[in-house]
Amino acid sequence: DAKTTQPNSMESNEEEPVHLPCNHSTISGTDYIHWYRQLPSQGPEYVIHGLTSNVNNRMASLAIAEDRKSSTLILHRATLRDAAVYYCILRPSNNAGNMLTFGGGTRLMVKP
Amino acid sequence: NAGVTQTPKFQVLKTGQSMTLQCAQDMNHEYMSWYRQDPGMGLRLIHYSVGAGITDQGEVPNGYNVSRSTTEDFPLRLLSAAPSQTSVYFCASRGQAYNEQFFGPGTRLTVL
């Protein structure tokens, strides 16, 4: 399975944008890039996903490099509630099951 | 919709005891999964199901059994609990036509 590499932790100030990087140099052409986040003492929650084009939703934006070997999750204005562990995950499009392979993720700390 | 529900929230077992962790979803999702999360780690897939009557093993299936007799329920059975099974267990579901997985709140299990 293709793996992802993320920084262990990042800090941000409240109300500033946050750029969370993810490297996936062995990504295959059919792998979707998914982002989930896990707030303290909760289950993970879906944030966003994409294949080739940049994506926006109400929570965040996903910028995908042209060669797809890296991506960046963008939180436009961090709030204290955004403090969580963010996971970048590759999911094959032929994934018949429910398999998400979680790495260590990036722990985002937001300072008031 | 209640989403994905898990019971119990907390459980303490002695080595060798058996128990069943319950998971239910009311979204008519075909796919359901069980993950475990050890302290400071990402989630690891235990078992998954792509529909009623169909289950398969994930990354760390030893010591656990599952069955899927209905679309709604996906219980996880610990046959003979061991201290190495101390962890937080998350159940997740996903509709076949969708990319987003929904996670339950988790069951925190301690095996003494």
mmCIF file of C-alpha atoms in Angstrom:
data_model
loop_
_atom_site.group_PDB
_atom_site.id
_atom_site.type_symbol
_atom_site.label_atom_id
_atom_site.label_comp_id
_atom_site.label_asym_id
_atom_site.label_seq_id
_atom_site.Cartn_x
_atom_site.Cartn_y
_atom_site.Cartn_z
ATOM 1 C CA ASP A 1 0.000 0.000 0.000
ATOM 2 C CA ALA A 2 1.175 3.513 -0.769
ATOM 3 C CA LYS A 3 2.260 5.378 2.357
ATOM 4 C CA THR A 4 1.981 8.988 3.449
ATOM 5 C CA THR A 5 4.426 11.155 5.391
ATOM 6 C CA GLN A 6 3.258 14.007 7.596
ATOM 7 C CA PRO A 7 4.974 16.221 10.179
ATOM 8 C CA ASN A 8 4.348 15.015 13.717
ATOM 9 C CA SER A 9 3.030 18.368 14.914
ATOM 10 C CA MET A 10 2.306 21.928 13.851
ATOM 11 C CA GLU A 11 1.273 25.101 15.628
ATOM 12 C CA SER A 12 -0.987 27.857 14.456
ATOM 13 C CA ASN A 13 -2.465 31.048 15.809
ATOM 14 C CA GLU A 14 -6.206 31.388 16.024
ATOM 15 C CA GLU A 15 -7.875 32.984 12.990
ATOM 16 C CA GLU A 16 -4.802 32.469 10.798
ATOM 17 C CA PRO A 17 -4.634 30.053 7.855
ATOM 18 C CA VAL A 18 -3.029 26.667 8.354
ATOM 19 C CA HIS A 19 -1.316 24.585 5.681
ATOM 20 C CA LEU A 20 -0.912 20.921 6.603
ATOM 21 C CA PRO A 21 1.437 19.086 4.219
ATOM 22 C CA CYS A 22 1.403 15.436 3.190
ATOM 23 C CA ASN A 23 3.912 13.585 1.025
ATOM 24 C CA HIS A 24 2.814 10.491 -0.886
ATOM 25 C CA SER A 25 5.546 9.899 -3.426
ATOM 26 C CA THR A 26 4.469 6.289 -4.178
ATOM 27 C CA ILE A 27 0.843 7.174 -4.917
ATOM 28 C CA SER A 28 -0.728 5.247 -7.777
ATOM 29 C CA GLY A 29 -2.947 6.717 -10.432
ATOM 30 C CA THR A 30 -6.122 5.296 -8.883
ATOM 31 C CA ASP A 31 -5.486 6.341 -5.278
ATOM 32 C CA TYR A 32 -7.779 8.956 -3.772
ATOM 33 C CA ILE A 33 -6.300 11.340 -1.202
ATOM 34 C CA HIS A 34 -8.441 11.525 1.918
ATOM 35 C CA TRP A 35 -8.109 13.693 5.002
ATOM 36 C CA TYR A 36 -9.662 12.872 8.335
ATOM 37 C CA ARG A 37 -9.226 14.566 11.664
ATOM 38 C CA GLN A 38 -9.627 13.310 15.213
ATOM 39 C CA LEU A 39 -10.591 15.680 17.978
ATOM 40 C CA PRO A 40 -9.533 14.705 21.516
ATOM 41 C CA SER A 41 -11.410 11.669 22.853
ATOM 42 C CA GLN A 42 -13.528 11.343 19.701
ATOM 43 C CA GLY A 43 -13.644 9.150 16.647
ATOM 44 C CA PRO A 44 -12.129 10.410 13.398
ATOM 45 C CA GLU A 45 -14.261 12.610 11.172
ATOM 46 C CA TYR A 46 -14.053 13.081 7.433
ATOM 47 C CA VAL A 47 -12.641 16.389 6.240
ATOM 48 C CA ILE A 48 -12.171 16.235 2.473
ATOM 49 C CA HIS A 49 -10.922 14.071 -0.368
ATOM 50 C CA GLY A 50 -9.687 14.470 -3.934
ATOM 51 C CA LEU A 51 -8.116 12.662 -6.866
ATOM 52 C CA THR A 52 -6.358 15.152 -9.130
ATOM 53 C CA SER A 53 -8.013 18.557 -8.912
ATOM 54 C CA ASN A 54 -8.054 20.932 -5.977
ATOM 55 C CA VAL A 55 -11.184 20.627 -3.852
ATOM 56 C CA ASN A 56 -13.065 22.956 -1.546
ATOM 57 C CA ASN A 57 -15.791 22.295 0.998
ATOM 58 C CA ARG A 58 -17.193 24.039 4.031
ATOM 59 C CA MET A 59 -14.464 22.693 6.276
ATOM 60 C CA ALA A 60 -11.284 23.055 4.259
ATOM 61 C CA SER A 61 -9.522 23.119 0.899
ATOM 62 C CA LEU A 62 -7.312 20.418 -0.561
ATOM 63 C CA ALA A 63 -4.481 21.408 -2.879
ATOM 64 C CA ILE A 64 -2.995 18.517 -4.868
ATOM 65 C CA ALA A 65 0.364 18.838 -6.593
ATOM 66 C CA GLU A 66 0.374 18.360 -10.346
ATOM 67 C CA ASP A 67 2.418 15.151 -10.048
ATOM 68 C CA ARG A 68 0.166 14.028 -7.149
ATOM 69 C CA LYS A 69 3.158 13.191 -4.985
ATOM 70 C CA SER A 70 2.121 15.655 -2.331
ATOM 71 C CA SER A 71 -0.951 17.480 -1.107
ATOM 72 C CA THR A 72 -1.806 20.213 1.359
ATOM 73 C CA LEU A 73 -4.855 20.560 3.558
ATOM 74 C CA ILE A 74 -5.730 24.221 4.049
ATOM 75 C CA LEU A 75 -7.783 25.499 6.957
ATOM 76 C CA HIS A 76 -8.573 29.080 6.013
ATOM 77 C CA ARG A 77 -9.070 30.459 9.529
ATOM 78 C CA ALA A 78 -8.030 28.192 12.358
ATOM 79 C CA THR A 79 -10.209 28.135 15.440
ATOM 80 C CA LEU A 80 -9.535 26.523 18.804
ATOM 81 C CA ARG A 81 -11.979 23.803 17.789
ATOM 82 C CA ASP A 82 -9.645 22.833 14.928
ATOM 83 C CA ALA A 83 -7.033 21.526 17.373
ATOM 84 C CA ALA A 84 -6.884 17.840 16.447
ATOM 85 C CA VAL A 85 -4.781 15.138 14.825
ATOM 86 C CA TYR A 86 -5.071 15.340 11.042
ATOM 87 C CA TYR A 87 -4.591 12.176 9.007
ATOM 88 C CA CYS A 88 -3.699 12.086 5.316
ATOM 89 C CA ILE A 89 -4.760 8.724 3.858
ATOM 90 C CA LEU A 90 -4.552 7.141 0.416
ATOM 91 C CA ARG A 91 -7.528 4.998 -0.566
ATOM 92 C CA PRO A 92 -7.384 2.889 -3.739
ATOM 93 C CA SER A 93 -10.408 3.355 -5.972
ATOM 94 C CA ASN A 94 -10.735 -0.440 -6.211
ATOM 95 C CA ASN A 95 -10.928 -0.720 -2.423
ATOM 96 C CA ALA A 96 -13.820 -3.118 -2.115
ATOM 97 C CA GLY A 97 -13.867 -2.943 1.642
ATOM 98 C CA ASN A 98 -13.763 -0.162 4.108
ATOM 99 C CA MET A 99 -10.045 -0.059 4.494
ATOM 100 C CA LEU A 100 -8.381 3.150 5.548
ATOM 101 C CA THR A 101 -4.712 2.863 6.500
ATOM 102 C CA PHE A 102 -3.982 5.479 9.144
ATOM 103 C CA GLY A 103 -0.471 6.741 9.762
ATOM 104 C CA GLY A 104 0.625 8.847 12.718
ATOM 105 C CA GLY A 105 -0.970 12.062 11.484
ATOM 106 C CA THR A 106 -0.121 15.676 12.334
ATOM 107 C CA ARG A 107 -1.125 17.059 15.708
ATOM 108 C CA LEU A 108 -2.310 20.624 15.150
ATOM 109 C CA MET A 109 -2.159 22.970 18.120
ATOM 110 C CA VAL A 110 -4.022 26.268 17.870
ATOM 111 C CA LYS A 111 -2.965 29.141 20.100
ATOM 112 C CA PRO A 112 -5.442 31.847 21.111
ATOM 113 C CA ASN B 1 -30.224 9.906 12.378
ATOM 114 C CA ALA B 2 -28.181 8.675 15.333
ATOM 115 C CA GLY B 3 -25.295 7.820 12.976
ATOM 116 C CA VAL B 4 -22.898 5.172 14.302
ATOM 117 C CA THR B 5 -23.457 4.128 17.896
ATOM 118 C CA GLN B 6 -21.205 1.981 20.064
ATOM 119 C CA THR B 7 -21.755 0.330 23.428
ATOM 120 C CA PRO B 8 -20.376 0.219 26.007
ATOM 121 C CA LYS B 9 -18.325 3.430 26.263
ATOM 122 C CA PHE B 10 -15.943 1.916 28.807
ATOM 123 C CA GLN B 11 -15.194 -1.676 29.815
ATOM 124 C CA VAL B 12 -12.712 -3.373 32.125
ATOM 125 C CA LEU B 13 -12.073 -7.088 31.654
ATOM 126 C CA LYS B 14 -9.866 -9.648 33.301
ATOM 127 C CA THR B 15 -7.501 -11.728 31.205
ATOM 128 C CA GLY B 16 -9.338 -14.651 29.662
ATOM 129 C CA GLN B 17 -12.816 -13.139 29.812
ATOM 130 C CA SER B 18 -14.885 -12.784 26.660
ATOM 131 C CA MET B 19 -17.162 -9.958 25.629
ATOM 132 C CA THR B 20 -18.915 -8.389 22.673
ATOM 133 C CA LEU B 21 -18.565 -4.772 21.608
ATOM 134 C CA GLN B 22 -21.722 -3.539 19.946
ATOM 135 C CA CYS B 23 -21.901 -1.304 16.875
ATOM 136 C CA ALA B 24 -25.007 -0.128 15.057
ATOM 137 C CA GLN B 25 -25.717 2.357 12.274
ATOM 138 C CA ASP B 26 -29.022 3.719 11.013
ATOM 139 C CA MET B 27 -27.841 5.064 7.647
ATOM 140 C CA ASN B 28 -28.374 1.825 5.678
ATOM 141 C CA HIS B 29 -24.655 1.692 4.909
ATOM 142 C CA GLU B 30 -23.286 -1.416 3.227
ATOM 143 C CA TYR B 31 -19.736 -1.141 4.537
ATOM 144 C CA MET B 32 -18.836 -1.431 8.213
ATOM 145 C CA SER B 33 -15.457 -1.777 9.918
ATOM 146 C CA TRP B 34 -13.777 -2.161 13.258
ATOM 147 C CA TYR B 35 -10.534 -0.352 14.109
ATOM 148 C CA ARG B 36 -8.399 -0.245 17.227
ATOM 149 C CA GLN B 37 -6.296 2.693 18.353
ATOM 150 C CA ASP B 38 -3.447 2.253 20.791
ATOM 151 C CA PRO B 39 -2.117 5.284 22.718
ATOM 152 C CA GLY B 40 -0.377 7.824 20.482
ATOM 153 C CA MET B 41 -0.970 5.735 17.354
ATOM 154 C CA GLY B 42 -3.171 5.829 14.304
ATOM 155 C CA LEU B 43 -6.088 3.456 13.809
ATOM 156 C CA ARG B 44 -5.567 -0.122 12.620
ATOM 157 C CA LEU B 45 -8.218 -2.156 10.828
ATOM 158 C CA ILE B 46 -9.370 -5.327 12.603
ATOM 159 C CA HIS B 47 -12.258 -6.675 10.493
ATOM 160 C CA TYR B 48 -14.625 -5.274 7.923
ATOM 161 C CA SER B 49 -17.835 -6.159 6.132
ATOM 162 C CA VAL B 50 -19.108 -5.192 2.691
ATOM 163 C CA GLY B 51 -22.668 -6.300 3.398
ATOM 164 C CA ALA B 52 -24.856 -8.567 5.490
ATOM 165 C CA GLY B 53 -23.370 -12.045 5.661
ATOM 166 C CA ILE B 54 -19.968 -10.974 4.300
ATOM 167 C CA THR B 55 -16.941 -10.268 6.487
ATOM 168 C CA ASP B 56 -13.191 -10.202 5.969
ATOM 169 C CA GLN B 57 -10.021 -9.703 7.960
ATOM 170 C CA GLY B 58 -8.112 -6.475 8.233
ATOM 171 C CA GLU B 59 -4.602 -5.773 9.422
ATOM 172 C CA VAL B 60 -4.868 -7.080 13.011
ATOM 173 C CA PRO B 61 -7.660 -9.728 13.179
ATOM 174 C CA ASN B 62 -6.173 -12.207 15.678
ATOM 175 C CA GLY B 63 -8.192 -12.612 18.859
ATOM 176 C CA TYR B 64 -11.351 -11.076 17.389
ATOM 177 C CA ASN B 65 -14.437 -12.452 15.659
ATOM 178 C CA VAL B 66 -17.166 -10.612 13.778
ATOM 179 C CA SER B 67 -20.463 -11.431 12.116
ATOM 180 C CA ARG B 68 -22.907 -9.352 10.091
ATOM 181 C CA SER B 69 -26.407 -10.804 10.230
ATOM 182 C CA THR B 70 -28.133 -7.476 9.512
ATOM 183 C CA THR B 71 -27.182 -4.313 7.644
ATOM 184 C CA GLU B 72 -27.462 -2.272 10.830
ATOM 185 C CA ASP B 73 -25.340 -4.244 13.299
ATOM 186 C CA PHE B 74 -21.699 -5.323 13.304
ATOM 187 C CA PRO B 75 -20.629 -6.718 16.706
ATOM 188 C CA LEU B 76 -16.995 -7.417 17.585
ATOM 189 C CA ARG B 77 -16.288 -10.391 19.856
ATOM 190 C CA LEU B 78 -13.221 -10.817 21.990
ATOM 191 C CA LEU B 79 -12.874 -14.541 22.550
ATOM 192 C CA SER B 80 -10.343 -14.567 25.408
ATOM 193 C CA ALA B 81 -9.213 -11.088 26.381
ATOM 194 C CA ALA B 82 -5.498 -10.357 26.728
ATOM 195 C CA PRO B 83 -3.723 -7.238 28.088
ATOM 196 C CA SER B 84 -2.446 -6.566 24.537
ATOM 197 C CA GLN B 85 -6.061 -5.896 23.553
ATOM 198 C CA THR B 86 -6.230 -2.866 25.832
ATOM 199 C CA SER B 87 -7.125 -0.132 23.373
ATOM 200 C CA VAL B 88 -9.840 2.188 22.107
ATOM 201 C CA TYR B 89 -12.097 0.505 19.571
ATOM 202 C CA PHE B 90 -13.868 2.433 16.821
ATOM 203 C CA CYS B 91 -16.599 1.219 14.548
ATOM 204 C CA ALA B 92 -17.147 2.915 11.180
ATOM 205 C CA SER B 93 -19.603 2.723 8.314
ATOM 206 C CA ARG B 94 -19.775 3.963 4.725
ATOM 207 C CA GLY B 95 -22.382 3.885 2.029
ATOM 208 C CA GLN B 96 -21.296 2.148 -1.169
ATOM 209 C CA ALA B 97 -21.831 5.234 -3.284
ATOM 210 C CA TYR B 98 -20.022 7.592 -0.946
ATOM 211 C CA ASN B 99 -16.455 8.328 0.037
ATOM 212 C CA GLU B 100 -17.014 9.521 3.588
ATOM 213 C CA GLN B 101 -16.655 7.094 6.485
ATOM 214 C CA PHE B 102 -18.597 7.788 9.649
ATOM 215 C CA PHE B 103 -17.003 6.769 12.922
ATOM 216 C CA GLY B 104 -18.629 5.966 16.231
ATOM 217 C CA PRO B 105 -17.528 7.555 19.525
ATOM 218 C CA GLY B 106 -15.400 4.577 20.528
ATOM 219 C CA THR B 107 -15.223 1.979 23.301
ATOM 220 C CA ARG B 108 -12.314 2.257 25.725
ATOM 221 C CA LEU B 109 -11.328 -1.277 26.781
ATOM 222 C CA THR B 110 -8.881 -2.166 29.543
ATOM 223 C CA VAL B 111 -7.783 -5.766 30.062
ATOM 224 C CA LEU B 112 -6.136 -6.473 33.400
#
